Phi, psi and omega in degrees: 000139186285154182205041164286357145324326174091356186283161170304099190354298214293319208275343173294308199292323183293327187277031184247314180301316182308313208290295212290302165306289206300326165306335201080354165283348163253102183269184211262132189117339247253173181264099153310147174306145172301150171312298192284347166305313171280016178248335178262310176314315213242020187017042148229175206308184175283312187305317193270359182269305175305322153293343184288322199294305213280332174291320211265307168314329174295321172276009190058002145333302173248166145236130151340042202257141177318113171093350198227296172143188181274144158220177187275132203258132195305323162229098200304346153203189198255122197247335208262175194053024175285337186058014161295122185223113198268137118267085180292092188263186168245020136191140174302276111062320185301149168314325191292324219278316177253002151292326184282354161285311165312282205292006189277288182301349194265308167279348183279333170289302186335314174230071172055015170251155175258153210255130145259079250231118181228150194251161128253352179093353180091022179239142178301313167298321185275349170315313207265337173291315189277312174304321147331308241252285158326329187285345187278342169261177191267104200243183147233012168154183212213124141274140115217167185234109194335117159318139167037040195317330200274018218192123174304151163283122182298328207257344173006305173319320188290312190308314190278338176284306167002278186284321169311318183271025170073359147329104182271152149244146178228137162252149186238152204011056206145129172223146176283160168325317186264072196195342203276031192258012174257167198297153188215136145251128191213157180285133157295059180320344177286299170293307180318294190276007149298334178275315208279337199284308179311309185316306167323304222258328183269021145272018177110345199274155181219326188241090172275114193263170233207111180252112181238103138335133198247336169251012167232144205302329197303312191302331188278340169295308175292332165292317133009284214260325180282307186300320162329281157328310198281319184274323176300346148309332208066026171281099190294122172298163162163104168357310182272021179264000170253132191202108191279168189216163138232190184268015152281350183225003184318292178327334196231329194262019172257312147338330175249339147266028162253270182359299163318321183279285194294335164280011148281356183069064189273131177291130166233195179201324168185175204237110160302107199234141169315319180205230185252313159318339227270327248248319176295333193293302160338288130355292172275300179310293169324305197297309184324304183298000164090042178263150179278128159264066060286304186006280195271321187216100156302133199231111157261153167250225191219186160094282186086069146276158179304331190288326177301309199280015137251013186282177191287317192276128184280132169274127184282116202204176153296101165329119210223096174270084175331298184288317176316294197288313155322348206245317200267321173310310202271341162276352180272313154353292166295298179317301187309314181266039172254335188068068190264137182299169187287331176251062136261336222298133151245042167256164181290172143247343168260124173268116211286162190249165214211145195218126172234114172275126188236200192280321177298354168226173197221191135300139205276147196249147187290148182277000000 
């Protein structure tokens, strides 16, 4: 077994077997290579296949039995009654983020439970590294919100030991594609960028450009809810009136391909922007070209952040009840272990959206 890592044999061959479960390529029940089978795959001594087994045993990964040989143990640990609640977000750091934790801790405390609070930054690898991580405690159910939603999910597997050990999960604001038939709280994002969208065209606006995230279900609900608007208008959809983002570049390309449109001299009248950041940025980006905001280009966001409702300019956007969805999260949570069936259930799953108009669009003025 290679062992530049510098880690210690015994302990490279355990996490590789751990690895190997928790993947689903050893499934549960199933009978691992004999110590000598595994001293000629992994060409190491008996001794050191043996302290790995006895860690992985310890941890309740395998079991033991005399005389039959080892096999992966039917639940890798005894999880329920932890009083434990995992949470997954895809950054701490979002505006969005500690009211929707406030509400959470309000109902979960309420009823005996502790936050296990974990990110990934929105990437699928550490999505899937933090679900490892987790199967290894002791939880009684899972919040989270998916990476890259918008995009299948690789890990699936993880997902399925989850519902093997009874592990209820919810997801919140984004479900993958292949997923969606497990529980969800979700914004109705669809309609939200139709009101901001619908909000445009009765003030007057015809060339509305459309800023969408591209790897989260949201960003496809909302462009979604803009093409919506624009055909019941009699507004000709068109594609290059769009400027896709991901999360590796949110920072820099919506801003620099707006840049781009306007030094093609693309006529615009106002900007559908993904969220309330994408809208300052945005914004900021117009003035620079010495554009008036409302005046010249009505500019919307998403959300209602604080950062929107305190900018010189107030942003017209969509309500987002954080602490509220957070509440809801802790109450579908509970139910799923309580096991309460789905038409009994009284949390919402869709959250209906809110058109807050503010300073950034204005009525578009006649020439």
């Amino acid at each position: 077994m290679d062992n530049e890592s510098g880690k210690a044999k015994y302990f490279a061959l355990m996490e590789q077997l751990k690895e190997d479960i928790l993947s689903g390529k050893i499934k549960a029940g199933e009978k691992l290579p004999s110590e000598n089978e595994l001293t000629v795959i992994y060409g190491l001594s008996r001794h050191t296949v043996r302290k790995a087994l006895s860690i992985l045993e310890n941890e309740g990964y395998v079991t033991a039995h005399h005389g039959k040989g080892t096999y992966c143990s039917e639940r890798v640990i005894q999880r329920h009654n932890s009083r434990n609640i995992a949470v997954v977000t895809t950054y701490i750091s979002d505006y969005i983020f500690p009211r929707l934790i406030q509400g959470m801790d309000r109902v979960l405390t309420a009823n005996g439970y502790s936050i296990i609070l974990k990110n990934t930054g929105n990437s699928r690898t550490n999505e899937e590294k933090v679900l490892k991580e987790l199967l290894n405690k002791p939880i009684d159910g899972l919040i989270i919100e998916p990476s890259k939603s918008q995009i299948l999910c690789r890990h699936t597997n993880l997902y399925q030991m989850l519902d093997d050990y009874d592990i209820p999960y919810v997801f919140i604001q984004g479900s993958y594609p292949q997923m969606l038939d497990k529980p969800h709280i979700l914004m109705d994002d669809c309609q939200g960028g139709y009101l901001l969208t619908k909000h445009l065209i009765d003030y007057g606006h015809r060339k509305i450009v459309g800023i969408f995230k591209a790897d989260d279900s949201q960003g496809a609900q909302r462009h979604l809810g803009y093409v919506k608007a624009l055909q019941e208008a009699g507004i000709p959809y068109d594609p290059e009136n769009i400027i896709w983002f991901h999360t590796e570049d949110r920072k820099v390309k919506p801003g620099l391909m707006l840049n781009l449109m306007l030094d093609e001299g693309k006529a615009m009248d106002a900007v559908v922007c993904y969220n309330d950041q994408i809208a300052l940025a945005v914004i900021s980006t117009l003035r620079e070209r010495g554009l008036s905001i409302p005046d010249d280009i009505s500019v919307t966001g998403y959300d209602n952040s604080l950062i929107g409702q305190t900018s010189p300019i107030g942003i017209t956007t969509i309500m987002h009840p954080q602490e509220r969805l957070g509440e809801m999260a802790a109450e579908l949570i509970l139910e799923q272990i309580r096991k309460v069936p789905q038409e009994d259930s009284k949390v919402e799953r869709l959250i209906s959206p809110r058109l807050i108009i503010r300073e950034s669009t204005a009525p578009k003025k006649t020439v």
